[in-house]
Amino acid sequence: MKNKTDGALLKKCLGEIRRCEPAALWMAVGLGIMEAFIPLGTSLLAALLVDGLERGEEYTNLIFLAALGVTVLFVMNAVRGWTYRCGLPHSEYCNDLVEWKFDNKNMSMDYAQLDSAEAAQIRARIQNDYDWGCGAYYMIPQLQRCCAGIVGIVTSFGLLLPILLRDGFWKHWSILLPAAGVLIVTFASEAFERHTYREKEKLKSRYDACSGRSNYLMWGGITYREGKDIRVYGAQDLIRSGLQEKERDRMVEGESRLEQHAGMWDGAASGILMGGAYLFIVLRAIVGDLNAGSVVLFASAIYRFSESVKVLSKSRSEIRMNARRMESSFDYLELPDLMTKGHRKIGKETAEKEIEVKNVSFRYPGAEHMALENVSFKFSPGRKLAVVGMNGSGKTTLVKLLCRMYDPDEGQILLNGVDIREYDYAEYMRQFSVVFQDFKLLSRSLGENVAASDQYDADRVRICLEKAGFGDRLSRMPGGINATLYRDIDEEGIEISGGEAQKIALARALYKDAPFVVLDEPTAALDPVSEHEIYSGFHRLVGDGAAIFISHRLSSCRFCDEILVFHEGRLVQKGAHEALLEDEKGQYFRMWQAQAKYYEDSGTPLFHLQ
């Protein structure tokens, strides 16, 4: 991605906040104005009261002035408190909206892009940036402080202006004291904040370069389900070693030193300016150029001016850092889709047509070898197709291509004689129900997991679960289909076994009722007998529909009409089970003999489909 300037990034951040929650910006501006006015209002009221006392004003007038001033300050403080309380939820909601936009990008982008090395690198950058603090939740308070600094500088100067315009004010040498202090604070604050900004970014870059493993472990790599293995194998020290604790300590120490230097500078700058201002006031008051009220007002205004300059410098630096850390999020949101999206509609007769894989080759980005090479076959309607082969032979890659997770590098996949890239992507995806070998269930209700939606037909969910063999477990579950799976969110969630999870995944495939069903080794962790029972049971459930069964266990797929044998990315054989066994030099025969020998040696005979 091309690096953007700080100004361009800030413009994008403000534009994103304005689109997501415009009220948050107005609240920040209003709160900044209130925070700048209230301290200066207090100083102005004190100066007016001191002037009144010096002139000998009647006490009733002074009491009225004090009451009026206190009332105005009370109202301003109340408005500030109301604005803060109203603005905080807007800021949080705005931050949520920006993060939801990122999450939606994850769910909507092409799988090929989601799985790319570029996207993975940007996601790692995003996590690191959020670890350091970025987003609307951090940006909006800094905008508020920036507004407070600007308004404070303007109003402080406005209060000083009547004094500065007095005759002879500039003729006394003592004017150099506050003038020098203001210049020192202004230029030094800006220079110091630029230095701090650069040092923090260097510190962050050094930490980011070695924090990938740490972030993996801290954010999602380790869950409560890994707790058993951690305890049994005593892996606590291994995990702690991956958290980059020493590097984090160095980062914290470095940032602490920067903040210490900033604190020392703030104190020194305030001392320089206030010392110069009070010395100037004393000298001018001695010669009679300033009355008592002007002394109070001048000292307060100079102090507020100094503080406003420092607030503005620091908030500008924080805003720049925040905007820079949002660059990774913007880069991710701007990732283009890699796959073409067609517009052709799929007719209702699709289920009665065939899929043809025609001279398809595919290589994963960055891989040395082809995952599939020159593969061709036809998948006729109503037939059951098995895909077998050793691990890494290309079986799962074939499924990803059929489901348009990726597009072939060469060749075509045709549905009804039409390249699948010409079809509307969402409509084409609706034609497939797939149970992947690494399928996932969510910490949501059982019904929502089966329907993949929060709106579903409860009776149909129960029917599909019973067909998938989950009926007995369902009858014993408190809450039935409304029960939450796992304990990630609900502490009373139901923990299910691996076999039960597989049955729920099968029920989900049944519920979708798509024309084409694919089982991609969803039972790889089961023993061959259990796997055979699930496959043959699902074979009966699919009935006359089209189905593809993928397994590295040959005996589980004997019921299929045709078997495709893959080896090292190539389709080396195809045919019925008996015909493939007749070729004693073929890959299928060698695999069959190897698996048969294992079960004969273990005393477990190969089973036969009845």
Coordinates of C-alpha atoms in Angstrom, one line a residue:
M1 CA 0.0 0.0 0.0
K2 CA 1.2 3.5 -0.8
N3 CA 2.0 5.5 2.4
K4 CA -0.4 8.4 2.9
T5 CA 0.5 11.8 4.4
D6 CA -0.6 12.6 7.9
G7 CA -3.0 15.2 6.5
A8 CA -4.6 12.7 4.1
L9 CA -5.0 10.2 6.9
L10 CA -6.5 12.7 9.3
K11 CA -9.0 13.8 6.6
K12 CA -10.0 10.1 6.1
C13 CA -10.4 9.6 9.9
L14 CA -12.6 12.7 10.3
G15 CA -14.6 11.7 7.2
E16 CA -15.1 8.2 8.7
I17 CA -16.2 9.6 12.0
R18 CA -18.6 12.1 10.3
R19 CA -20.2 9.3 8.3
C20 CA -20.5 6.9 11.2
E21 CA -21.6 9.3 14.0
P22 CA -21.5 13.1 13.1
A23 CA -22.9 14.0 16.5
A24 CA -19.6 12.8 18.1
L25 CA -17.7 15.5 16.2
W26 CA -20.1 18.3 17.3
M27 CA -20.0 17.1 20.9
A28 CA -16.2 17.1 20.8
V29 CA -16.1 20.7 19.5
G30 CA -18.7 21.9 22.0
L31 CA -16.9 20.2 24.9
G32 CA -13.6 21.7 23.8
I33 CA -15.1 25.2 23.8
M34 CA -16.6 24.8 27.2
E35 CA -13.3 23.5 28.6
A36 CA -11.5 26.5 27.2
F37 CA -14.0 29.2 28.4
I38 CA -14.6 28.0 32.0
P39 CA -11.0 28.7 33.4
L40 CA -10.8 32.0 31.6
G41 CA -14.3 32.9 32.8
T42 CA -13.1 32.3 36.3
S43 CA -10.1 34.6 35.8
L44 CA -12.2 37.3 34.2
L45 CA -14.7 37.3 37.1
A46 CA -11.8 37.5 39.6
A47 CA -10.3 40.4 37.7
L48 CA -13.6 42.3 37.6
L49 CA -14.2 41.8 41.3
V50 CA -10.6 43.0 42.2
D51 CA -11.1 46.1 40.0
G52 CA -14.4 46.8 41.7
L53 CA -12.9 46.6 45.1
E54 CA -10.0 48.8 44.0
R55 CA -12.4 51.4 42.7
G56 CA -14.6 51.2 45.8
E57 CA -17.7 49.8 44.1
E58 CA -20.7 49.3 46.4
Y59 CA -20.9 45.8 47.9
T60 CA -24.4 45.2 46.4
N61 CA -23.0 45.7 42.9
L62 CA -20.1 43.4 43.7
I63 CA -22.4 40.8 45.2
F64 CA -24.6 41.0 42.1
L65 CA -21.6 40.7 39.8
A66 CA -20.3 37.7 41.8
A67 CA -23.7 36.0 41.8
L68 CA -24.1 36.6 38.0
G69 CA -20.6 35.3 37.3
V70 CA -21.1 32.2 39.5
T71 CA -24.4 31.5 37.9
V72 CA -22.9 31.7 34.4
L73 CA -20.0 29.5 35.4
F74 CA -22.4 27.0 37.0
V75 CA -24.4 26.9 33.8
M76 CA -21.3 26.4 31.7
N77 CA -20.1 23.6 34.0
A78 CA -23.5 22.0 33.8
V79 CA -23.4 22.2 30.0
R80 CA -19.9 20.8 29.9
G81 CA -21.0 17.9 32.1
W82 CA -24.1 17.3 30.0
T83 CA -22.0 17.4 26.8
Y84 CA -19.5 15.0 28.2
R85 CA -22.1 12.5 29.3
C86 CA -23.9 12.8 26.0
G87 CA -20.7 12.7 23.9
L88 CA -19.2 9.6 25.5
P89 CA -21.8 7.1 24.2
H90 CA -21.5 8.7 20.8
S91 CA -17.7 8.3 20.8
E92 CA -18.0 4.6 21.9
Y93 CA -20.7 3.9 19.4
C94 CA -18.7 5.6 16.6
N95 CA -15.7 3.4 17.5
D96 CA -18.0 0.3 17.4
L97 CA -19.3 1.3 14.0
V98 CA -15.8 1.7 12.5
E99 CA -14.8 -1.7 14.0
W100 CA -18.0 -3.3 12.6
K101 CA -17.1 -1.9 9.2
F102 CA -13.8 -3.8 9.5
D103 CA -15.6 -7.0 10.6
N104 CA -18.0 -6.7 7.7
K105 CA -15.1 -6.4 5.4
N106 CA -13.8 -9.7 6.8
M107 CA -17.1 -11.4 6.1
S108 CA -17.7 -9.9 2.7
M109 CA -14.3 -9.9 1.0
D110 CA -13.3 -12.7 -1.4
Y111 CA -12.0 -15.8 0.5
A112 CA -9.0 -15.7 -1.8
Q113 CA -8.2 -12.2 -0.6
L114 CA -9.0 -13.0 3.0
D115 CA -6.6 -15.9 2.8
S116 CA -3.9 -13.9 1.1
A117 CA -0.5 -13.1 2.7
E118 CA -1.1 -9.4 2.1
A119 CA -4.4 -9.4 4.1
A120 CA -2.8 -11.4 6.9
Q121 CA 0.1 -8.9 7.1
I122 CA -2.4 -6.0 7.3
R123 CA -4.5 -7.7 10.0
A124 CA -1.3 -8.1 12.0
R125 CA -0.6 -4.4 11.6
I126 CA -4.2 -3.5 12.7
Q127 CA -3.9 -5.6 15.8
N128 CA -0.6 -3.9 16.7
D129 CA -2.0 -0.5 16.0
Y130 CA -5.0 -1.1 18.2
D131 CA -2.7 -2.4 21.0
W132 CA -1.0 1.0 21.0
G133 CA -4.3 2.8 20.9
C134 CA -6.1 4.1 17.9
G135 CA -9.7 4.4 16.5
A136 CA -12.5 6.9 17.0
Y137 CA -12.5 6.3 20.8
Y138 CA -9.1 7.8 21.0
M139 CA -9.4 10.3 18.1
I140 CA -12.5 12.1 19.4
P141 CA -11.1 13.1 22.9
Q142 CA -8.0 14.4 21.2
L143 CA -10.1 16.5 18.8
Q144 CA -11.8 17.9 21.9
R145 CA -8.5 18.8 23.4
C146 CA -7.3 20.3 20.1
C147 CA -10.4 22.5 20.0
A148 CA -9.9 23.5 23.7
G149 CA -6.3 24.5 22.9
I150 CA -7.3 26.6 19.8
V151 CA -10.1 28.3 21.6
G152 CA -7.9 28.8 24.7
I153 CA -5.2 30.5 22.7
V154 CA -7.7 32.8 20.9
T155 CA -9.7 33.8 24.1
S156 CA -6.5 34.2 26.2
F157 CA -5.2 36.6 23.6
G158 CA -8.5 38.4 23.5
L159 CA -8.4 39.0 27.2
L160 CA -4.8 40.3 26.9
L161 CA -5.6 42.6 24.0
P162 CA -7.0 45.5 26.0
I163 CA -3.9 45.5 28.2
L164 CA -1.5 45.1 25.2
L165 CA -3.1 48.1 23.5
R166 CA -2.5 50.5 26.3
D167 CA -0.3 53.5 25.7
G168 CA 3.3 52.9 26.7
F169 CA 2.7 49.2 27.3
W170 CA 5.4 48.2 24.9
K171 CA 8.0 50.8 25.9
H172 CA 9.2 49.2 29.1
W173 CA 12.0 46.6 28.9
S174 CA 10.1 44.2 31.1
I175 CA 7.7 43.3 28.2
L176 CA 10.6 41.0 27.0
L177 CA 10.0 38.7 30.0
P178 CA 6.5 37.3 29.1
A179 CA 7.2 37.7 25.4
A180 CA 10.3 35.6 25.6
G181 CA 8.4 33.1 27.8
V182 CA 5.6 32.8 25.3
L183 CA 8.0 32.3 22.4
I184 CA 10.0 29.7 24.3
V185 CA 6.9 27.7 25.3
T186 CA 5.3 27.9 21.8
F187 CA 8.4 26.8 19.8
A188 CA 9.8 24.4 22.3
S189 CA 6.4 22.7 22.8
E190 CA 6.0 22.1 19.1
A191 CA 9.6 20.9 18.8
F192 CA 9.4 18.6 21.8
E193 CA 6.1 17.1 20.6
R194 CA 7.5 16.4 17.2
H195 CA 10.5 14.7 18.8
T196 CA 8.2 12.6 21.1
Y197 CA 6.0 11.7 18.1
R198 CA 9.0 10.4 16.1
E199 CA 10.4 8.5 19.1
K200 CA 7.1 6.8 19.9
E201 CA 6.7 5.7 16.2
K202 CA 10.3 4.3 16.2
L203 CA 9.5 2.5 19.5
K204 CA 6.3 1.1 18.0
S205 CA 8.0 0.0 14.8
R206 CA 10.6 -2.0 16.7
Y207 CA 8.0 -3.6 18.9
D208 CA 5.7 -4.4 15.9
A209 CA 8.5 -6.1 14.1
C210 CA 8.6 -8.9 16.7
S211 CA 5.1 -9.0 18.2
G212 CA 3.3 -11.2 15.7
R213 CA 3.5 -14.4 17.8
S214 CA 2.6 -12.4 20.9
N215 CA -0.5 -11.1 19.4
Y216 CA -1.5 -14.5 18.1
L217 CA -1.3 -15.9 21.6
M218 CA -3.1 -13.0 23.2
W219 CA -5.9 -12.5 20.7
G220 CA -7.6 -15.8 19.8
G221 CA -4.7 -18.2 19.5
I222 CA -5.3 -19.6 23.0
T223 CA -8.9 -20.2 24.2
Y224 CA -10.3 -22.0 27.2
R225 CA -10.5 -25.2 25.1
E226 CA -6.7 -25.4 25.1
G227 CA -6.6 -25.3 28.9
K228 CA -6.4 -29.2 29.2
D229 CA -3.4 -29.5 27.0
I230 CA -1.6 -26.6 28.7
R231 CA -2.0 -28.2 32.1
V232 CA -1.2 -31.8 31.1
Y233 CA 1.9 -30.9 29.3
G234 CA 3.0 -28.0 31.5
A235 CA 3.1 -25.6 28.5
Q236 CA 2.7 -22.4 30.6
D237 CA 6.3 -21.4 30.3
L238 CA 6.3 -22.0 26.5
I239 CA 3.3 -19.7 26.1
R240 CA 4.7 -17.1 28.4
S241 CA 8.0 -17.1 26.3
G242 CA 5.9 -16.3 23.2
L243 CA 4.3 -13.2 24.8
Q244 CA 7.4 -11.1 24.2
E245 CA 7.4 -10.0 27.8
K246 CA 10.9 -8.6 27.7
E247 CA 10.2 -6.7 24.5
R248 CA 7.0 -5.3 26.1
D249 CA 9.0 -4.3 29.2
R250 CA 11.4 -2.4 27.0
M251 CA 8.6 -0.8 25.1
V252 CA 6.9 0.3 28.3
E253 CA 10.1 1.6 29.8
G254 CA 10.9 3.6 26.6
E255 CA 7.4 5.1 26.5
S256 CA 7.7 5.9 30.3
R257 CA 10.9 7.8 29.7
L258 CA 9.3 9.8 26.9
E259 CA 6.4 10.7 29.2
Q260 CA 8.8 11.5 32.0
H261 CA 10.7 13.9 29.8
A262 CA 7.4 15.4 28.6
G263 CA 6.3 15.9 32.2
M264 CA 9.6 17.6 33.1
W265 CA 9.3 19.9 30.1
D266 CA 5.7 20.8 31.0
G267 CA 6.7 21.8 34.5
A268 CA 9.8 23.7 33.3
A269 CA 7.9 25.5 30.6
S270 CA 5.1 26.5 33.0
G271 CA 7.7 27.7 35.5
I272 CA 9.6 29.8 32.9
L273 CA 6.4 31.4 31.6
M274 CA 4.8 32.0 34.9
G275 CA 8.0 33.3 36.5
G276 CA 8.5 35.7 33.6
A277 CA 4.8 36.8 33.7
Y278 CA 4.8 37.5 37.4
L279 CA 8.1 39.3 37.4
F280 CA 6.8 41.5 34.5
I281 CA 3.5 42.2 36.4
V282 CA 5.4 43.1 39.6
L283 CA 7.7 45.5 37.7
R284 CA 4.8 47.1 35.8
A285 CA 2.6 47.4 38.9
I286 CA 5.4 49.1 40.8
V287 CA 5.6 51.9 38.2
G288 CA 1.8 52.1 38.1
D289 CA 1.2 50.9 34.6
L290 CA -1.2 48.1 35.7
N291 CA -4.1 48.2 38.2
A292 CA -4.9 45.2 40.5
G293 CA -7.5 43.7 38.2
S294 CA -5.2 43.8 35.2
V295 CA -2.5 42.1 37.3
V296 CA -4.8 39.2 38.0
L297 CA -6.2 39.0 34.5
F298 CA -2.8 39.3 32.8
A299 CA -1.2 36.5 35.0
S300 CA -4.2 34.2 34.4
A301 CA -4.4 34.9 30.7
I302 CA -0.7 34.3 30.2
Y303 CA -0.9 31.0 32.1
R304 CA -4.0 29.9 30.1
F305 CA -2.2 30.9 26.9
S306 CA 0.8 28.7 27.9
E307 CA -1.4 25.8 28.8
S308 CA -3.4 26.1 25.7
V309 CA -0.3 26.0 23.5
K310 CA 0.9 22.9 25.2
V311 CA -2.5 21.2 25.0
L312 CA -2.7 22.1 21.3
S313 CA 0.8 20.8 20.6
K314 CA 0.2 17.5 22.5
S315 CA -3.2 16.9 21.0
R316 CA -2.0 17.6 17.5
S317 CA 0.8 15.0 18.1
E318 CA -1.7 12.4 19.4
I319 CA -4.1 13.1 16.5
R320 CA -1.2 12.5 14.1
M321 CA -0.2 9.3 15.8
N322 CA -3.8 8.1 15.9
A323 CA -4.4 8.9 12.2
R324 CA -1.1 7.1 11.3
R325 CA -2.2 4.0 13.2
M326 CA -5.5 4.0 11.4
E327 CA -3.7 3.6 8.1
S328 CA -3.6 -0.1 8.4
S329 CA -7.4 -0.2 8.9
F330 CA -8.0 2.0 5.8
D331 CA -5.6 -0.2 3.8
Y332 CA -7.6 -3.3 4.8
L333 CA -10.9 -1.7 3.9
E334 CA -9.5 -0.7 0.5
L335 CA -8.4 -4.2 -0.4
P336 CA -10.0 -5.0 -3.7
D337 CA -11.8 -8.1 -4.5
L338 CA -9.7 -10.6 -6.5
M339 CA -12.5 -12.5 -8.1
T340 CA -14.9 -11.4 -10.8
K341 CA -18.5 -11.2 -9.9
G342 CA -20.9 -12.3 -12.7
H343 CA -24.5 -11.3 -13.1
R344 CA -26.0 -14.3 -14.8
K345 CA -28.9 -15.9 -13.0
I346 CA -29.2 -19.6 -12.3
G347 CA -32.4 -21.3 -13.3
K348 CA -34.4 -23.7 -11.2
E349 CA -33.3 -26.5 -13.5
T350 CA -29.7 -26.3 -12.1
A351 CA -30.1 -29.4 -10.0
E352 CA -30.8 -31.4 -13.1
K353 CA -27.7 -30.3 -15.0
E354 CA -24.1 -31.2 -14.6
I355 CA -20.8 -29.7 -13.3
E356 CA -17.8 -30.0 -15.5
V357 CA -14.3 -29.4 -14.4
K358 CA -12.3 -28.8 -17.6
N359 CA -8.5 -28.8 -17.7
V360 CA -8.3 -27.0 -14.3
S361 CA -4.9 -26.1 -12.8
F362 CA -4.3 -24.0 -9.6
R363 CA -1.4 -22.9 -7.5
Y364 CA -1.7 -21.2 -4.1
P365 CA -0.1 -17.7 -4.1
G366 CA 3.5 -18.0 -3.1
A367 CA 3.5 -21.8 -3.4
E368 CA 6.2 -23.6 -5.3
H369 CA 4.1 -26.5 -6.6
M370 CA 0.8 -26.8 -8.3
A371 CA -2.1 -27.8 -5.9
L372 CA -4.1 -29.1 -8.9
E373 CA -2.8 -29.7 -12.4
N374 CA -4.9 -30.2 -15.6
V375 CA -7.8 -31.9 -13.8
S376 CA -10.9 -32.8 -15.8
F377 CA -14.1 -34.7 -15.0
K378 CA -17.9 -34.4 -15.1
F379 CA -20.3 -34.6 -12.3
S380 CA -23.7 -35.8 -13.5
P381 CA -26.9 -35.0 -11.5
G382 CA -28.3 -37.6 -9.1
R383 CA -24.9 -39.3 -8.8
K384 CA -22.7 -39.8 -5.8
L385 CA -19.0 -38.9 -6.4
A386 CA -16.1 -39.8 -4.1
V387 CA -12.8 -38.0 -4.2
V388 CA -9.9 -39.9 -2.5
G389 CA -6.2 -39.5 -2.2
M390 CA -3.3 -39.1 0.2
N391 CA -3.1 -36.0 2.4
G392 CA -2.0 -33.0 0.3
S393 CA -3.2 -34.6 -3.0
G394 CA -5.5 -31.7 -3.8
K395 CA -8.9 -32.9 -2.6
T396 CA -9.8 -29.9 -0.4
T397 CA -8.4 -27.5 -3.1
L398 CA -10.9 -29.0 -5.5
V399 CA -13.7 -28.2 -3.1
K400 CA -12.6 -24.6 -2.7
L401 CA -12.5 -24.2 -6.5
L402 CA -16.0 -25.8 -6.9
C403 CA -17.3 -23.4 -4.3
R404 CA -15.5 -20.4 -5.8
M405 CA -13.3 -19.7 -2.8
Y406 CA -10.7 -19.4 -5.5
D407 CA -10.8 -19.2 -9.2
P408 CA -8.6 -21.6 -11.4
D409 CA -5.4 -20.3 -12.8
E410 CA -6.1 -22.3 -15.9
G411 CA -9.1 -24.1 -17.3
Q412 CA -12.8 -23.7 -16.4
I413 CA -15.4 -25.0 -14.1
L414 CA -18.8 -25.1 -15.9
L415 CA -22.3 -25.3 -14.5
N416 CA -24.9 -26.1 -17.1
G417 CA -22.2 -25.5 -19.7
V418 CA -21.5 -22.0 -18.5
D419 CA -18.3 -20.8 -16.8
I420 CA -19.2 -20.4 -13.1
R421 CA -17.5 -17.0 -13.1
E422 CA -20.4 -15.6 -15.2
Y423 CA -23.0 -16.4 -12.5
D424 CA -24.0 -14.1 -9.8
Y425 CA -21.6 -15.0 -6.9
A426 CA -24.1 -15.0 -4.1
E427 CA -26.6 -17.0 -6.1
Y428 CA -23.9 -19.5 -7.1
M429 CA -22.9 -20.0 -3.5
R430 CA -26.4 -20.9 -2.6
Q431 CA -26.1 -24.0 -4.8
F432 CA -23.7 -25.7 -2.4
S433 CA -23.9 -27.2 1.1
V434 CA -20.5 -28.0 2.4
V435 CA -19.2 -29.7 5.5
F436 CA -15.5 -28.8 5.6
Q437 CA -13.0 -30.9 7.5
D438 CA -12.3 -27.9 9.7
F439 CA -15.9 -26.8 10.1
K440 CA -16.8 -24.3 12.8
L441 CA -19.8 -23.9 15.1
L442 CA -20.5 -20.6 16.8
S443 CA -21.2 -19.8 20.5
R444 CA -24.8 -19.2 19.5
S445 CA -27.9 -21.2 20.0
L446 CA -28.2 -24.7 18.5
G447 CA -31.0 -23.6 16.2
E448 CA -29.0 -20.6 14.9
N449 CA -26.0 -22.9 14.2
V450 CA -28.1 -25.3 12.2
A451 CA -29.9 -22.5 10.2
A452 CA -26.8 -20.2 10.1
S453 CA -29.3 -17.4 10.9
D454 CA -31.2 -15.9 13.8
Q455 CA -34.4 -16.4 11.9
Y456 CA -35.3 -20.1 11.3
D457 CA -38.0 -22.7 11.1
A458 CA -37.8 -24.5 14.5
D459 CA -39.6 -27.7 13.3
R460 CA -37.3 -28.0 10.3
V461 CA -34.2 -27.6 12.5
R462 CA -35.4 -30.4 14.8
I463 CA -36.1 -32.6 11.7
C464 CA -32.6 -32.0 10.3
L465 CA -30.9 -32.7 13.6
E466 CA -32.8 -36.0 14.0
K467 CA -31.9 -37.0 10.4
A468 CA -28.2 -36.3 11.2
G469 CA -28.4 -38.6 14.3
F470 CA -28.5 -35.8 16.9
G471 CA -32.1 -36.6 18.1
D472 CA -31.1 -38.4 21.3
R473 CA -28.7 -35.7 22.4
L474 CA -31.2 -33.0 21.6
S475 CA -33.9 -34.6 23.8
R476 CA -31.4 -34.4 26.8
M477 CA -30.3 -30.8 26.2
P478 CA -31.8 -28.2 28.6
G479 CA -33.4 -25.6 26.3
G480 CA -33.4 -27.8 23.3
I481 CA -32.6 -25.9 20.1
N482 CA -32.5 -22.7 22.1
A483 CA -29.5 -23.9 24.1
T484 CA -26.2 -22.0 23.6
L485 CA -23.2 -24.0 22.4
Y486 CA -19.9 -23.6 24.2
R487 CA -19.1 -21.2 27.1
D488 CA -17.3 -18.4 25.2
I489 CA -20.3 -16.1 25.8
D490 CA -22.8 -17.9 27.9
E491 CA -21.4 -19.4 31.1
E492 CA -24.2 -22.0 31.0
G493 CA -23.4 -22.9 27.4
I494 CA -23.5 -26.6 26.4
E495 CA -20.2 -28.3 25.7
I496 CA -20.5 -30.9 22.9
S497 CA -18.2 -33.6 21.8
G498 CA -16.4 -33.8 18.5
G499 CA -18.9 -36.4 17.1
E500 CA -21.9 -34.3 18.2
A501 CA -20.4 -31.2 16.5
Q502 CA -20.1 -33.2 13.3
K503 CA -23.7 -34.2 13.4
I504 CA -24.7 -30.6 13.9
A505 CA -22.6 -29.6 10.9
L506 CA -24.3 -32.3 8.9
A507 CA -27.7 -31.0 10.0
R508 CA -26.7 -27.5 8.9
A509 CA -25.9 -28.9 5.4
L510 CA -29.3 -30.6 5.3
Y511 CA -31.1 -27.5 6.5
K512 CA -29.7 -25.4 3.6
D513 CA -31.2 -27.9 1.1
A514 CA -28.8 -27.0 -1.7
P515 CA -28.7 -28.8 -5.0
F516 CA -25.1 -29.9 -4.4
V517 CA -23.8 -31.3 -1.2
V518 CA -20.1 -31.8 -0.4
L519 CA -18.6 -33.6 2.6
D520 CA -14.9 -32.7 2.8
E521 CA -13.4 -35.1 5.3
P522 CA -15.6 -33.7 8.2
T523 CA -15.0 -37.0 10.1
A524 CA -11.2 -37.2 9.8
A525 CA -10.8 -37.5 13.5
L526 CA -13.2 -40.5 13.8
D527 CA -12.4 -44.1 13.4
P528 CA -13.2 -45.7 10.0
V529 CA -16.3 -47.5 11.2
S530 CA -17.8 -44.3 12.7
E531 CA -16.9 -42.4 9.5
H532 CA -18.5 -45.0 7.3
E533 CA -21.7 -44.9 9.3
I534 CA -21.9 -41.1 9.0
Y535 CA -21.1 -41.2 5.2
S536 CA -23.5 -44.0 4.4
G537 CA -26.2 -42.4 6.6
F538 CA -25.8 -39.1 4.8
H539 CA -25.8 -40.9 1.5
R540 CA -29.3 -42.1 2.4
L541 CA -30.4 -38.6 3.5
V542 CA -29.2 -37.0 0.3
G543 CA -31.2 -39.5 -1.7
D544 CA -31.4 -38.6 -5.3
G545 CA -29.5 -35.4 -4.9
A546 CA -26.0 -34.7 -6.1
A547 CA -23.2 -35.2 -3.6
I548 CA -19.5 -35.3 -3.4
F549 CA -17.8 -37.3 -0.6
I550 CA -14.1 -36.6 0.1
S551 CA -12.1 -38.9 2.3
H552 CA -8.6 -40.4 2.6
R553 CA -10.3 -43.7 3.8
L554 CA -11.3 -45.6 0.8
S555 CA -13.7 -48.0 2.5
S556 CA -16.0 -45.1 3.5
C557 CA -16.8 -44.2 -0.1
R558 CA -17.5 -47.6 -1.7
F559 CA -21.2 -46.8 -2.0
C560 CA -20.5 -43.9 -4.5
D561 CA -21.2 -44.2 -8.2
E562 CA -17.8 -43.1 -9.2
I563 CA -14.5 -42.5 -7.4
L564 CA -11.9 -39.9 -8.4
V565 CA -8.3 -40.8 -7.3
F566 CA -6.0 -37.8 -6.8
H567 CA -2.2 -38.0 -6.3
E568 CA 0.1 -35.0 -6.0
G569 CA -2.4 -32.6 -7.5
R570 CA -3.3 -34.8 -10.5
L571 CA -6.4 -36.9 -11.2
V572 CA -4.7 -40.2 -11.9
Q573 CA -7.7 -42.6 -11.9
K574 CA -11.5 -42.6 -11.9
G575 CA -14.1 -45.3 -12.0
A576 CA -16.2 -47.6 -9.7
H577 CA -14.6 -49.3 -6.8
E578 CA -14.4 -52.8 -8.3
A579 CA -13.0 -51.5 -11.6
L580 CA -10.3 -49.5 -9.8
L581 CA -9.2 -52.5 -7.8
E582 CA -8.7 -54.5 -11.0
D583 CA -5.7 -52.2 -11.9
E584 CA -3.1 -53.6 -9.5
K585 CA -0.6 -51.0 -10.7
G586 CA -2.8 -48.1 -10.0
Q587 CA -2.7 -45.7 -7.1
Y588 CA -6.1 -46.8 -5.8
F589 CA -5.1 -50.4 -5.5
R590 CA -1.9 -49.5 -3.6
M591 CA -3.9 -47.3 -1.2
W592 CA -6.5 -50.0 -0.7
Q593 CA -3.9 -52.7 0.0
A594 CA -2.1 -50.4 2.5
Q595 CA -5.3 -49.6 4.4
A596 CA -6.5 -53.2 4.2
K597 CA -3.2 -54.5 5.6
Y598 CA -3.4 -52.2 8.6
Y599 CA -6.9 -53.4 9.6
E600 CA -6.0 -57.1 8.9
D601 CA -2.9 -56.7 11.2
S602 CA -5.0 -55.1 13.9
G603 CA -7.6 -57.8 13.8
T604 CA -10.4 -55.5 12.5
P605 CA -11.8 -56.7 9.2
L606 CA -12.8 -54.3 6.5
F607 CA -16.6 -53.7 6.6
H608 CA -18.9 -53.9 3.7
L609 CA -21.9 -51.7 2.9
Q610 CA -25.1 -53.6 3.2

